[in-house]
């Protein structure tokens, strides 16, 4: 006999009528607060979207808050949070005093785990002293120190570092789309950058005995793991157990990143979740023997609350990384909610975690790792269940029915049932991984230019081995190390072998792992459009789809992805002006040109004489993508010096240009071999420009290139003029006085509106007759502002010739627009 349904709650209204009680509307203040603070952070780089986000939070407050007093209090709180986000976003980078910047020697403590770099470890040093003559003076501030070499023994967090060398501004390369690095430095409170060679320019010393015992124990344990499991496996095991990624090689980091499994290396929800699964049952069993707690029914709440301090200690051991803090906040909220018998919604959990961390550090909302972790959880909370509802057998039978089937079946039936259960579990696990990968891909493309598609297939296997085998072995070794070091070493050796095998497999798979790098996702509206499409797909996949909501979100997402991109494409093709961007590549030179009709060319690609840092892949190509380029029609190399040539190889492979122009004065030069190989790979036609010069066009814009025979390589570099004579750009490469004199002797000195200064504005390139002959209205200098470049004499001479001077050392990327007639201007390029 079926039980009758309970009657709906009723109340008697005036007049004797009955009314139904509707449940109160949810009041998602946490989500509104996060939106307000995120809008404040966005106001710096995207004012329009920042204002829209703050306005959306205010409108949501009007819907969520009841009564005038609640609305006033809620709007006041939202305004304060938005102001806090704005203040954090616009705050200047913490510059160090001038006396410290010019100090011959600096001393400080390594404040974070070293990170692997292309030439050596990258360190964050918290300064405590600087030296003047033989006296040490107190200092404060943080420096990002790049070490060139392989120190032995390797430095660790907590070690003392003493180094010498000049300090540089912390902004890095200031190009369109590079605001994320400045925000990263601001979050880390980095006041300067420095570089030191080991040995010779930097020394390291471990903490004194008895000083910082917890950190000393962590470093010793990391060394013990490295001895028990040498090689890549031990480095991965240290990252899993202690959050110490200093032992990872760049190849291992790149393999995990390209395969979409790098999240396993950061201590996050997976690690704290496994630790919670071990702690809570043990505490419940232990507390069950306390009569007072058992009689009062307080065993379960107490066990959940007592599990929080060990999680905090483990997070402290890992250094309170961003992913660890996010996982700790979420685990603490879940355990506290369970202990208090309070239901926690998925949306409230995500928003509450973000708000809890943002109150202490508002800039955490702008951290890409933090955003990716929340996006992955959103995919697990909403998209994965929607996918499971469409999976055959997505709703398994009740436990009792499954037990009855297994118990009454034959051996063959049991095996088939077990196989079906394993297959169903693998499918569910793969779908969860695919949901997390789908939710994080737009953010990965937005922040890093590419997102891995292999993570959906590889993550289940990687997590199964590293998360459920290697990590428990590593944690068991940490517990047993003080009492049974031999057993701990054996466990670490087994775990390291498994981690090493996974690392080798990923390094083999990484080169062929598919990635997505859609340029439209690298804009705020593209990111919101992708989020709207994911939400629409989630609603459409649910068992009871909300058709109108899904269709509306799909239309909104499509419009956000298509309309702004189409508008930018239409504007670029109808723009009658020639645009120039002198990219910030440090001491080198790289100039991008966009002709009317959306035709793109790149002249030089920057570079460094030594080191493996690829300026083309890391700086030039991302800047071109942010400017809207989808390819290149022409690539020009003025001469094969590394500060001009280094980045062109990656640019050619990315842009697939129709032609590559090279100066005939350097024909058969072996320094061009890598560039020639790249041109051959993509099918570009190589043109060696001869003594008579070469003329062509970039869309409707005429081009003229020429070089002159001379003794020095700088004077044999090729110059390029783009545009008609009355409104042209002249790129003078590294011409010095002799080369400029030879150009004037031909009687064909090209006049221009904008001159890209020869040889970065050096004294050796100062030739006043040349400046008078070309008569520029503006001079753009591509230099880093150090080692005497640009020279003060050159800047004064250019201004004396009636030109305005603009440099990448001042502004970062410089943008010049040359329209028809005399319509031109030069300005800093927005980032």
XYZ file of C-alpha atoms in Angstrom, residues 97-105 130-131 167:
12
model
C 64.501 51.694 -3.827
C 67.170 53.105 -6.123
C 69.945 52.343 -3.627
C 69.044 48.652 -3.625
C 68.752 48.537 -7.417
C 72.346 49.747 -7.783
C 73.756 47.623 -4.931
C 76.778 45.482 -5.863
C 75.495 42.512 -3.816
C 72.112 44.770 0.516
C 75.807 45.588 0.632
C 68.284 44.645 -11.232
